[in-house]
PDB file of C-alpha atoms in Angstrom:
ATOM      1  CA  MET M   1      -8.681 -10.994  -3.213  1.00  0.00           C
ATOM      2  CA  SER M   2     -10.495  -8.093  -5.133  1.00  0.00           C
ATOM      3  CA  LEU M   3      -9.704  -4.802  -6.819  1.00  0.00           C
ATOM      4  CA  THR M   4     -10.963  -2.025  -4.811  1.00  0.00           C
ATOM      5  CA  ARG M   5     -11.430   1.548  -5.749  1.00  0.00           C
ATOM      6  CA  PHE M   6     -11.017   4.181  -3.101  1.00  0.00           C
ATOM      7  CA  GLY M   7     -10.944   7.601  -4.349  1.00  0.00           C
ATOM      8  CA  SER M   8      -7.959   7.774  -6.910  1.00  0.00           C
ATOM      9  CA  PHE M   9      -6.693   4.682  -5.527  1.00  0.00           C
ATOM     10  CA  PHE M  10      -6.983   0.997  -6.998  1.00  0.00           C
ATOM     11  CA  PHE M  11      -5.624  -1.780  -4.925  1.00  0.00           C
ATOM     12  CA  CYS M  12      -5.886  -5.364  -4.520  1.00  0.00           C
ATOM     13  CA  ASP M  13      -7.341  -6.987  -1.345  1.00  0.00           C
ATOM     14  CA  ILE M  14      -4.606  -9.413  -1.002  1.00  0.00           C
ATOM     15  CA  ASP M  15      -5.766 -10.316   2.574  1.00  0.00           C
ATOM     16  CA  LEU M  16      -8.504 -12.259   0.990  1.00  0.00           C
ATOM     17  CA  PHE M  17      -6.246 -14.525  -1.203  1.00  0.00           C
ATOM     18  CA  SER M  18      -4.589 -16.854   1.196  1.00  0.00           C
ATOM     19  CA  PRO M  19      -7.554 -18.986   2.059  1.00  0.00           C
ATOM     20  CA  PHE M  20      -8.541 -19.306  -1.396  1.00  0.00           C
ATOM     21  CA  GLN M  21      -4.955 -20.299  -2.895  1.00  0.00           C
ATOM     22  CA  THR M  22      -3.854 -22.615   0.215  1.00  0.00           C
ATOM     23  CA  GLN M  23      -7.044 -24.036   1.440  1.00  0.00           C
ATOM     24  CA  GLY M  24      -9.743 -23.830  -1.254  1.00  0.00           C
ATOM     25  CA  VAL M  25     -12.806 -21.832  -1.324  1.00  0.00           C
ATOM     26  CA  LYS M  26     -14.498 -21.862   2.161  1.00  0.00           C
ATOM     27  CA  ALA M  27     -17.783 -20.684   3.142  1.00  0.00           C
ATOM     28  CA  GLN M  28     -16.164 -18.059   5.618  1.00  0.00           C
ATOM     29  CA  VAL M  29     -12.995 -15.952   5.210  1.00  0.00           C
ATOM     30  CA  PHE M  30     -11.378 -13.456   7.597  1.00  0.00           C
ATOM     31  CA  ASN M  31     -10.226 -10.030   6.652  1.00  0.00           C
ATOM     32  CA  PRO M  32      -7.757  -8.371   9.123  1.00  0.00           C
ATOM     33  CA  CYS M  33      -8.335  -4.809   7.341  1.00  0.00           C
ATOM     34  CA  TYR M  34     -12.308  -5.034   7.899  1.00  0.00           C
ATOM     35  CA  PRO M  35     -13.453  -3.824  11.376  1.00  0.00           C
ATOM     36  CA  PRO M  36     -13.938  -6.385  14.091  1.00  0.00           C
ATOM     37  CA  LYS M  37     -17.133  -8.594  13.531  1.00  0.00           C
ATOM     38  CA  PHE M  38     -18.051  -6.740  10.315  1.00  0.00           C
ATOM     39  CA  THR M  39     -19.429  -9.005   7.797  1.00  0.00           C
ATOM     40  CA  ILE M  40     -20.203  -8.931   4.273  1.00  0.00           C
ATOM     41  CA  SER M  41     -21.219 -11.400   1.735  1.00  0.00           C
ATOM     42  CA  THR M  42     -19.165 -11.718  -1.520  1.00  0.00           C
ATOM     43  CA  LYS M  43     -20.073 -13.537  -4.611  1.00  0.00           C
ATOM     44  CA  LEU M  44     -16.776 -15.120  -6.216  1.00  0.00           C
ATOM     45  CA  GLY M  45     -17.694 -14.658  -9.934  1.00  0.00           C
ATOM     46  CA  GLU M  46     -18.245 -10.805  -9.374  1.00  0.00           C
ATOM     47  CA  ASP M  47     -16.464  -9.942  -6.627  1.00  0.00           C
ATOM     48  CA  VAL M  48     -13.466 -11.926  -6.369  1.00  0.00           C
ATOM     49  CA  PHE M  49     -12.236 -13.519  -9.535  1.00  0.00           C
ATOM     50  CA  ASP M  50     -13.626 -10.865 -11.920  1.00  0.00           C
ATOM     51  CA  SER M  51     -10.381  -8.770 -11.374  1.00  0.00           C
ATOM     52  CA  PRO M  52      -6.942  -8.229 -12.842  1.00  0.00           C
ATOM     53  CA  CYS M  53      -5.685  -9.036  -9.536  1.00  0.00           C
ATOM     54  CA  THR M  54      -7.294 -12.433  -9.262  1.00  0.00           C
ATOM     55  CA  GLU M  55      -7.567 -13.746 -13.045  1.00  0.00           C
ATOM     56  CA  LYS M  56      -4.590 -15.967 -12.977  1.00  0.00           C
ATOM     57  CA  TYR M  57      -5.718 -17.572  -9.668  1.00  0.00           C
ATOM     58  CA  ARG M  58      -9.525 -18.229 -10.980  1.00  0.00           C
ATOM     59  CA  PRO M  59     -10.192 -22.011 -10.567  1.00  0.00           C
ATOM     60  CA  ASP M  60     -11.086 -23.965 -13.452  1.00  0.00           C
ATOM     61  CA  ASN M  61     -14.237 -25.472 -11.681  1.00  0.00           C
ATOM     62  CA  LEU M  62     -15.301 -22.234 -10.038  1.00  0.00           C
ATOM     63  CA  ASP M  63     -19.018 -21.659  -9.495  1.00  0.00           C
ATOM     64  CA  PRO M  64     -19.267 -17.836 -10.185  1.00  0.00           C
ATOM     65  CA  GLN M  65     -22.655 -17.778  -8.087  1.00  0.00           C
ATOM     66  CA  MET M  66     -21.051 -19.160  -5.073  1.00  0.00           C
ATOM     67  CA  THR M  67     -21.071 -16.765  -2.073  1.00  0.00           C
ATOM     68  CA  VAL M  68     -18.706 -16.546   0.859  1.00  0.00           C
ATOM     69  CA  THR M  69     -18.941 -14.415   4.106  1.00  0.00           C
ATOM     70  CA  VAL M  70     -16.122 -12.151   4.913  1.00  0.00           C
ATOM     71  CA  VAL M  71     -15.483 -11.457   8.529  1.00  0.00           C
ATOM     72  CA  GLY M  72     -13.356  -8.414   9.747  1.00  0.00           C
ATOM     73  CA  THR M  73     -11.128  -9.096  12.503  1.00  0.00           C
ATOM     74  CA  GLY M  74      -9.453  -5.359  12.912  1.00  0.00           C
ATOM     75  CA  ASN M  75      -5.992  -6.671  13.036  1.00  0.00           C
ATOM     76  CA  TYR M  76      -3.945  -3.753  12.252  1.00  0.00           C
ATOM     77  CA  GLN M  77      -0.335  -5.308  12.079  1.00  0.00           C
ATOM     78  CA  GLN M  78      -1.804  -7.998   9.851  1.00  0.00           C
ATOM     79  CA  CYS M  79      -3.653  -5.441   7.668  1.00  0.00           C
ATOM     80  CA  VAL M  80      -0.329  -3.424   7.297  1.00  0.00           C
ATOM     81  CA  ASN M  81       1.666  -6.593   6.479  1.00  0.00           C
ATOM     82  CA  ASN M  82      -0.893  -7.587   3.718  1.00  0.00           C
ATOM     83  CA  VAL M  83      -0.950  -4.002   2.317  1.00  0.00           C
ATOM     84  CA  THR M  84       2.877  -3.983   2.201  1.00  0.00           C
ATOM     85  CA  GLU M  85       2.803  -6.971   0.084  1.00  0.00           C
ATOM     86  CA  ILE M  86       1.185  -5.044  -2.834  1.00  0.00           C
ATOM     87  CA  PHE M  87       4.581  -3.495  -3.370  1.00  0.00           C
ATOM     88  CA  ASN M  88       7.945  -4.639  -4.135  1.00  0.00           C
ATOM     89  CA  PHE M  89      10.487  -2.919  -1.732  1.00  0.00           C
ATOM     90  CA  THR M  90      13.307  -5.290  -2.743  1.00  0.00           C
ATOM     91  CA  LYS M  91      13.750  -4.747  -6.413  1.00  0.00           C
ATOM     92  CA  CYS M  92      16.029  -1.458  -7.115  1.00  0.00           C
ATOM     93  CA  SER M  93      18.599  -0.973  -9.730  1.00  0.00           C
ATOM     94  CA  TYR M  94      19.400   2.383  -8.439  1.00  0.00           C
ATOM     95  CA  SER M  95      20.823   4.112  -5.328  1.00  0.00           C
ATOM     96  CA  MET M  96      17.305   4.716  -4.151  1.00  0.00           C
ATOM     97  CA  CYS M  97      13.703   3.397  -5.258  1.00  0.00           C
ATOM     98  CA  SER M  98      10.380   3.933  -4.304  1.00  0.00           C
ATOM     99  CA  PHE M  99       8.719   0.551  -5.069  1.00  0.00           C
ATOM    100  CA  ASP M 100       8.702  -1.900  -8.004  1.00  0.00           C
ATOM    101  CA  GLY M 101      12.090  -0.674  -9.076  1.00  0.00           C
ATOM    102  CA  VAL M 102      10.931   2.600  -9.852  1.00  0.00           C
ATOM    103  CA  PHE M 103      13.875   5.427  -9.165  1.00  0.00           C
ATOM    104  CA  GLN M 104      12.877   7.535  -6.085  1.00  0.00           C
ATOM    105  CA  PRO M 105      15.103  10.776  -5.242  1.00  0.00           C
ATOM    106  CA  ARG M 106      15.130  12.086  -1.797  1.00  0.00           C
ATOM    107  CA  VAL M 107      12.052  14.179  -0.975  1.00  0.00           C
ATOM    108  CA  THR M 108      12.385  17.806  -0.617  1.00  0.00           C
ATOM    109  CA  GLY M 109      10.267  20.835  -0.929  1.00  0.00           C
ATOM    110  CA  SER M 110       6.433  20.989  -0.227  1.00  0.00           C
ATOM    111  CA  PHE M 111       3.979  18.500  -1.554  1.00  0.00           C
ATOM    112  CA  MET M 112       0.423  18.541  -2.009  1.00  0.00           C
ATOM    113  CA  ALA M 113      -1.791  15.412  -1.456  1.00  0.00           C
ATOM    114  CA  PHE M 114      -5.281  15.629  -2.712  1.00  0.00           C
ATOM    115  CA  SER M 115      -8.344  13.176  -3.853  1.00  0.00           C
ATOM    116  CA  ALA M 116      -8.257  10.115  -1.843  1.00  0.00           C
ATOM    117  CA  TYR M 117      -5.132  11.200   0.376  1.00  0.00           C
ATOM    118  CA  TYR M 118      -7.510  14.140   1.390  1.00  0.00           C
ATOM    119  CA  PHE M 119     -10.294  12.252   2.111  1.00  0.00           C
ATOM    120  CA  THR M 120      -8.734   9.583   3.924  1.00  0.00           C
ATOM    121  CA  GLN M 121      -6.840  12.031   6.057  1.00  0.00           C
ATOM    122  CA  LYS M 122     -10.142  13.982   6.559  1.00  0.00           C
ATOM    123  CA  TYR M 123     -11.779  10.571   7.892  1.00  0.00           C
ATOM    124  CA  ILE M 124      -8.518   9.842  10.044  1.00  0.00           C
ATOM    125  CA  LYS M 125      -8.980  13.092  11.873  1.00  0.00           C
ATOM    126  CA  GLU M 126     -12.868  12.945  12.334  1.00  0.00           C
ATOM    127  CA  ILE M 127     -12.400   9.209  13.629  1.00  0.00           C
ATOM    128  CA  THR M 128      -9.182   9.691  15.808  1.00  0.00           C
ATOM    129  CA  ASN M 129      -8.755  13.724  16.261  1.00  0.00           C
ATOM    130  CA  ILE M 130      -5.077  12.726  14.839  1.00  0.00           C
ATOM    131  CA  THR M 131      -3.706  15.207  12.319  1.00  0.00           C
ATOM    132  CA  LEU M 132      -1.131  13.272  10.012  1.00  0.00           C
ATOM    133  CA  THR M 133       1.905  15.296  10.504  1.00  0.00           C
ATOM    134  CA  SER M 134       4.358  12.395  11.073  1.00  0.00           C
ATOM    135  CA  PRO M 135       4.672   8.722  10.367  1.00  0.00           C
ATOM    136  CA  SER M 136       4.361   7.885  14.057  1.00  0.00           C
ATOM    137  CA  ARG M 137       1.120   9.684  14.086  1.00  0.00           C
ATOM    138  CA  ALA M 138       0.079   7.951  10.796  1.00  0.00           C
ATOM    139  CA  VAL M 139       0.895   4.456  12.492  1.00  0.00           C
ATOM    140  CA  GLU M 140      -1.089   5.684  15.706  1.00  0.00           C
ATOM    141  CA  ALA M 141      -4.100   6.851  13.933  1.00  0.00           C
ATOM    142  CA  ALA M 142      -4.428   3.404  11.712  1.00  0.00           C
ATOM    143  CA  ASN M 143      -3.832   1.422  14.606  1.00  0.00           C
ATOM    144  CA  LEU M 144      -6.774   3.002  16.513  1.00  0.00           C
ATOM    145  CA  ILE M 145      -9.130   2.737  13.511  1.00  0.00           C
ATOM    146  CA  CYS M 146      -8.432  -0.633  12.624  1.00  0.00           C
ATOM    147  CA  ASN M 147      -9.703  -1.718  16.102  1.00  0.00           C
ATOM    148  CA  MET M 148     -12.854   0.141  15.929  1.00  0.00           C
ATOM    149  CA  THR M 149     -16.024  -1.262  15.250  1.00  0.00           C
ATOM    150  CA  MET M 150     -18.261  -0.441  12.413  1.00  0.00           C
ATOM    151  CA  ALA M 151     -20.654   1.399  14.379  1.00  0.00           C
ATOM    152  CA  GLU M 152     -18.157   3.550  16.270  1.00  0.00           C
ATOM    153  CA  ILE M 153     -16.702   4.514  12.819  1.00  0.00           C
ATOM    154  CA  ILE M 154     -19.823   5.591  11.319  1.00  0.00           C
ATOM    155  CA  ASP M 155     -20.910   7.320  14.654  1.00  0.00           C
ATOM    156  CA  LYS M 156     -17.946   9.591  14.258  1.00  0.00           C
ATOM    157  CA  THR M 157     -17.925  10.160  10.354  1.00  0.00           C
ATOM    158  CA  LYS M 158     -21.854   9.988   9.659  1.00  0.00           C
ATOM    159  CA  ALA M 159     -20.505   8.254   6.414  1.00  0.00           C
ATOM    160  CA  LYS M 160     -21.842   5.347   4.623  1.00  0.00           C
ATOM    161  CA  GLU M 161     -20.881   1.856   5.505  1.00  0.00           C
ATOM    162  CA  LYS M 162     -19.739   0.814   1.965  1.00  0.00           C
ATOM    163  CA  TYR M 163     -16.979   3.402   2.325  1.00  0.00           C
ATOM    164  CA  MET M 164     -16.142   3.084   5.950  1.00  0.00           C
ATOM    165  CA  LYS M 165     -15.552  -0.626   5.767  1.00  0.00           C
ATOM    166  CA  ASN M 166     -12.229   0.265   3.879  1.00  0.00           C
ATOM    167  CA  ILE M 167     -11.047   2.889   5.998  1.00  0.00           C
ATOM    168  CA  CYS M 168      -8.732   0.818   7.856  1.00  0.00           C
ATOM    169  CA  THR M 169      -7.338  -0.606   4.704  1.00  0.00           C
ATOM    170  CA  MET M 170      -6.939   2.960   3.336  1.00  0.00           C
ATOM    171  CA  SER M 171      -5.286   4.299   6.609  1.00  0.00           C
ATOM    172  CA  SER M 172      -2.799   1.427   6.344  1.00  0.00           C
ATOM    173  CA  PHE M 173      -2.180   1.960   2.750  1.00  0.00           C
ATOM    174  CA  VAL M 174      -1.471   5.803   2.954  1.00  0.00           C
ATOM    175  CA  GLN M 175       0.982   5.074   5.588  1.00  0.00           C
ATOM    176  CA  VAL M 176       2.936   2.377   3.866  1.00  0.00           C
ATOM    177  CA  LEU M 177       2.900   4.156   0.622  1.00  0.00           C
ATOM    178  CA  LEU M 178       4.291   7.628   1.954  1.00  0.00           C
ATOM    179  CA  THR M 179       6.708   6.075   4.169  1.00  0.00           C
ATOM    180  CA  ASN M 180       7.912   2.813   2.965  1.00  0.00           C
ATOM    181  CA  GLY M 181       7.133   3.763  -0.787  1.00  0.00           C
ATOM    182  CA  TYR M 182       8.022   7.555  -1.145  1.00  0.00           C
ATOM    183  CA  HIS M 183      10.204   7.614   2.030  1.00  0.00           C
ATOM    184  CA  PHE M 184       8.724  10.499   3.920  1.00  0.00           C
ATOM    185  CA  ASP M 185      10.176  10.642   7.498  1.00  0.00           C
ATOM    186  CA  GLU M 186       9.832  12.499  10.627  1.00  0.00           C
ATOM    187  CA  THR M 187      11.319  15.582   8.992  1.00  0.00           C
ATOM    188  CA  SER M 188       9.852  15.648   5.532  1.00  0.00           C
ATOM    189  CA  TYR M 189       6.265  14.428   6.405  1.00  0.00           C
ATOM    190  CA  PRO M 190       5.051  17.812   7.688  1.00  0.00           C
ATOM    191  CA  SER M 191       5.859  19.160   4.258  1.00  0.00           C
ATOM    192  CA  ILE M 192       2.746  17.391   2.807  1.00  0.00           C
ATOM    193  CA  SER M 193      -0.445  19.319   2.609  1.00  0.00           C
ATOM    194  CA  PHE M 194      -3.705  17.559   2.353  1.00  0.00           C
ATOM    195  CA  ARG M 195      -5.788  19.681   0.169  1.00  0.00           C
ATOM    196  CA  GLU M 196      -9.349  19.130  -1.450  1.00  0.00           C
ATOM    197  CA  LYS M 197      -8.671  22.165  -3.702  1.00  0.00           C
ATOM    198  CA  ALA M 198      -5.917  23.697  -5.647  1.00  0.00           C
ATOM    199  CA  GLY M 199      -6.019  27.300  -6.512  1.00  0.00           C
ATOM    200  CA  GLY M 200      -9.940  27.180  -5.756  1.00  0.00           C
ATOM    201  CA  ALA M 201     -10.230  24.466  -8.068  1.00  0.00           C
ATOM    202  CA  SER M 202     -11.107  20.706  -7.232  1.00  0.00           C
ATOM    203  CA  VAL M 203      -8.618  18.266  -8.067  1.00  0.00           C
ATOM    204  CA  GLY M 204      -8.996  14.509  -8.393  1.00  0.00           C
ATOM    205  CA  TRP M 205      -8.190  11.441 -10.223  1.00  0.00           C
ATOM    206  CA  ALA M 206      -8.759  13.409 -13.654  1.00  0.00           C
ATOM    207  CA  LEU M 207      -5.529  15.311 -13.100  1.00  0.00           C
ATOM    208  CA  GLY M 208      -3.769  12.571 -11.932  1.00  0.00           C
ATOM    209  CA  TYR M 209      -4.572  10.468 -15.123  1.00  0.00           C
ATOM    210  CA  MET M 210      -3.769  13.450 -17.262  1.00  0.00           C
ATOM    211  CA  LEU M 211      -0.173  13.782 -15.623  1.00  0.00           C
ATOM    212  CA  ASN M 212       0.222   9.974 -16.059  1.00  0.00           C
ATOM    213  CA  VAL M 213      -0.548   9.955 -19.701  1.00  0.00           C
ATOM    214  CA  SER M 214       1.449  12.904 -20.283  1.00  0.00           C
ATOM    215  CA  ASN M 215       4.490  10.920 -18.768  1.00  0.00           C
ATOM    216  CA  GLU M 216       3.763   8.241 -21.312  1.00  0.00           C
ATOM    217  CA  VAL M 217       4.769  10.395 -24.328  1.00  0.00           C
ATOM    218  CA  PRO M 218       7.771   8.619 -25.884  1.00  0.00           C
ATOM    219  CA  ALA M 219      11.199  10.140 -25.539  1.00  0.00           C
ATOM    220  CA  GLU M 220      11.448  10.008 -29.344  1.00  0.00           C
ATOM    221  CA  GLY M 221       8.420  11.926 -29.925  1.00  0.00           C
ATOM    222  CA  LEU M 222      10.155  14.829 -27.931  1.00  0.00           C
ATOM    223  CA  SER M 223      13.019  15.072 -30.477  1.00  0.00           C
ATOM    224  CA  MET M 224      10.578  15.833 -33.174  1.00  0.00           C
ATOM    225  CA  MET M 225      10.044  19.032 -31.422  1.00  0.00           C
ATOM    226  CA  LYS M 226      13.637  20.027 -31.357  1.00  0.00           C
ATOM    227  CA  ALA M 227      15.502  22.348 -33.900  1.00  0.00           C
ATOM    228  CA  LEU M 228      16.890  21.297 -37.165  1.00  0.00           C
ATOM    229  CA  PRO M 229      19.915  18.613 -37.022  1.00  0.00           C
ATOM    230  CA  SER M 230      23.466  19.886 -36.701  1.00  0.00           C
ATOM    231  CA  GLY M 231      24.121  19.412 -40.401  1.00  0.00           C
ATOM    232  CA  PHE M 232      21.334  21.725 -41.272  1.00  0.00           C
ATOM    233  CA  TRP M 233      22.269  24.346 -38.632  1.00  0.00           C
ATOM    234  CA  ALA M 234      25.829  24.463 -40.137  1.00  0.00           C
ATOM    235  CA  GLY M 235      24.462  25.285 -43.584  1.00  0.00           C
ATOM    236  CA  ILE M 236      22.237  27.851 -42.382  1.00  0.00           C
ATOM    237  CA  ILE M 237      25.227  29.624 -40.467  1.00  0.00           C
ATOM    238  CA  PHE M 238      27.206  29.363 -43.527  1.00  0.00           C
ATOM    239  CA  LEU M 239      24.548  31.082 -45.613  1.00  0.00           C
ATOM    240  CA  PHE M 240      24.033  33.670 -43.010  1.00  0.00           C
ATOM    241  CA  VAL M 241      27.684  34.560 -42.838  1.00  0.00           C
ATOM    242  CA  VAL M 242      27.875  34.483 -46.689  1.00  0.00           C
ATOM    243  CA  PHE M 243      24.732  37.034 -46.847  1.00  0.00           C
ATOM    244  CA  VAL M 244      26.372  39.308 -44.135  1.00  0.00           C
ATOM    245  CA  PHE M 245      29.635  39.451 -46.233  1.00  0.00           C
ATOM    246  CA  PHE M 246      28.071  40.303 -49.472  1.00  0.00           C
ATOM    247  CA  GLY M 247      25.771  42.944 -47.451  1.00  0.00           C
ATOM    248  CA  LEU M 248      28.893  44.607 -46.126  1.00  0.00           C
ATOM    249  CA  VAL M 249      30.698  44.482 -49.403  1.00  0.00           C
ATOM    250  CA  TYR M 250      27.491  45.953 -51.252  1.00  0.00           C
ATOM    251  CA  GLY M 251      27.157  48.438 -48.406  1.00  0.00           C
ATOM    252  CA  VAL M 252      30.973  49.725 -49.203  1.00  0.00           C
ATOM    253  CA  VAL M 253      30.641  49.798 -52.648  1.00  0.00           C
ATOM    254  CA  ILE M 254      27.532  51.978 -52.444  1.00  0.00           C
ATOM    255  CA  ASN M 255      29.200  54.177 -50.000  1.00  0.00           C
ATOM    256  CA  ARG M 256      32.153  54.620 -52.205  1.00  0.00           C
ATOM    257  CA  ASN M 257      30.163  55.363 -55.369  1.00  0.00           C
ATOM    258  CA  ARG M 258      28.487  58.246 -53.187  1.00  0.00           C
ATOM    259  CA  THR M 259      31.698  59.527 -52.096  1.00  0.00           C
ATOM    260  CA  THR M 260      33.092  59.585 -55.643  1.00  0.00           C
ATOM    261  CA  ARG M 261      29.917  61.274 -57.234  1.00  0.00           C
ATOM    262  CA  SER M 262      30.182  63.810 -54.221  1.00  0.00           C
ATOM    263  CA  ASP M 263      33.807  64.734 -55.096  1.00  0.00           C
ATOM    264  CA  ILE M 264      33.087  65.216 -58.805  1.00  0.00           C
ATOM    265  CA  ILE M 265      30.334  67.524 -58.080  1.00  0.00           C
TER     266      ILE M 265
END
């Protein structure tokens, strides 16, 4: 298990966890989300257990310098199953949730998907020639990608291996997140527009971070920006009425004085 970043996404590679937990650390482990027969050496101290995802699973007698070989199997269904375990789709205290108990209204309108969403669908299109317009097309594309070798993927994308080794994972991740998480279906999925830029400006994780931080502003802080309390408002209205009343009285008196003077003349 490790914490992996792909564009704006951080996620735990939980597919590597089972061998460590149930059978002890082995010299070779299998990853269904890596391309078939793709291998990579992983240092346990730096690449596996130095992560918030794995901190509580770190063995007391771990040799941080120990290296294991991760072998890809390219198993789409197993990869999807492992990615799904990142989310909790059963906990929900509302009529409808996305995941982890967060309320999720029905999706309506148009949506823009940028940063890692954009680059994932870009590579999916380059590799499979499939445009993500529906959940079924997303499944079809991810299934094809997960069964491709690293050589086939690189030949189609001309991208570096360090990025393409995660493309099966990301294809499955986006599929699960958009359909199981945000509940886009065959009708609403086409409303998603994958964009690299918005209004001519590049958008990425910085915008998402800004929105996330904005949402963390406490509700109590917003009340400080509201108008005066009702008690003060009542007092102000009363004073306003008094001033208006005296203004009218003063105006009437002045008008009468002018009329009286005119009559005398």
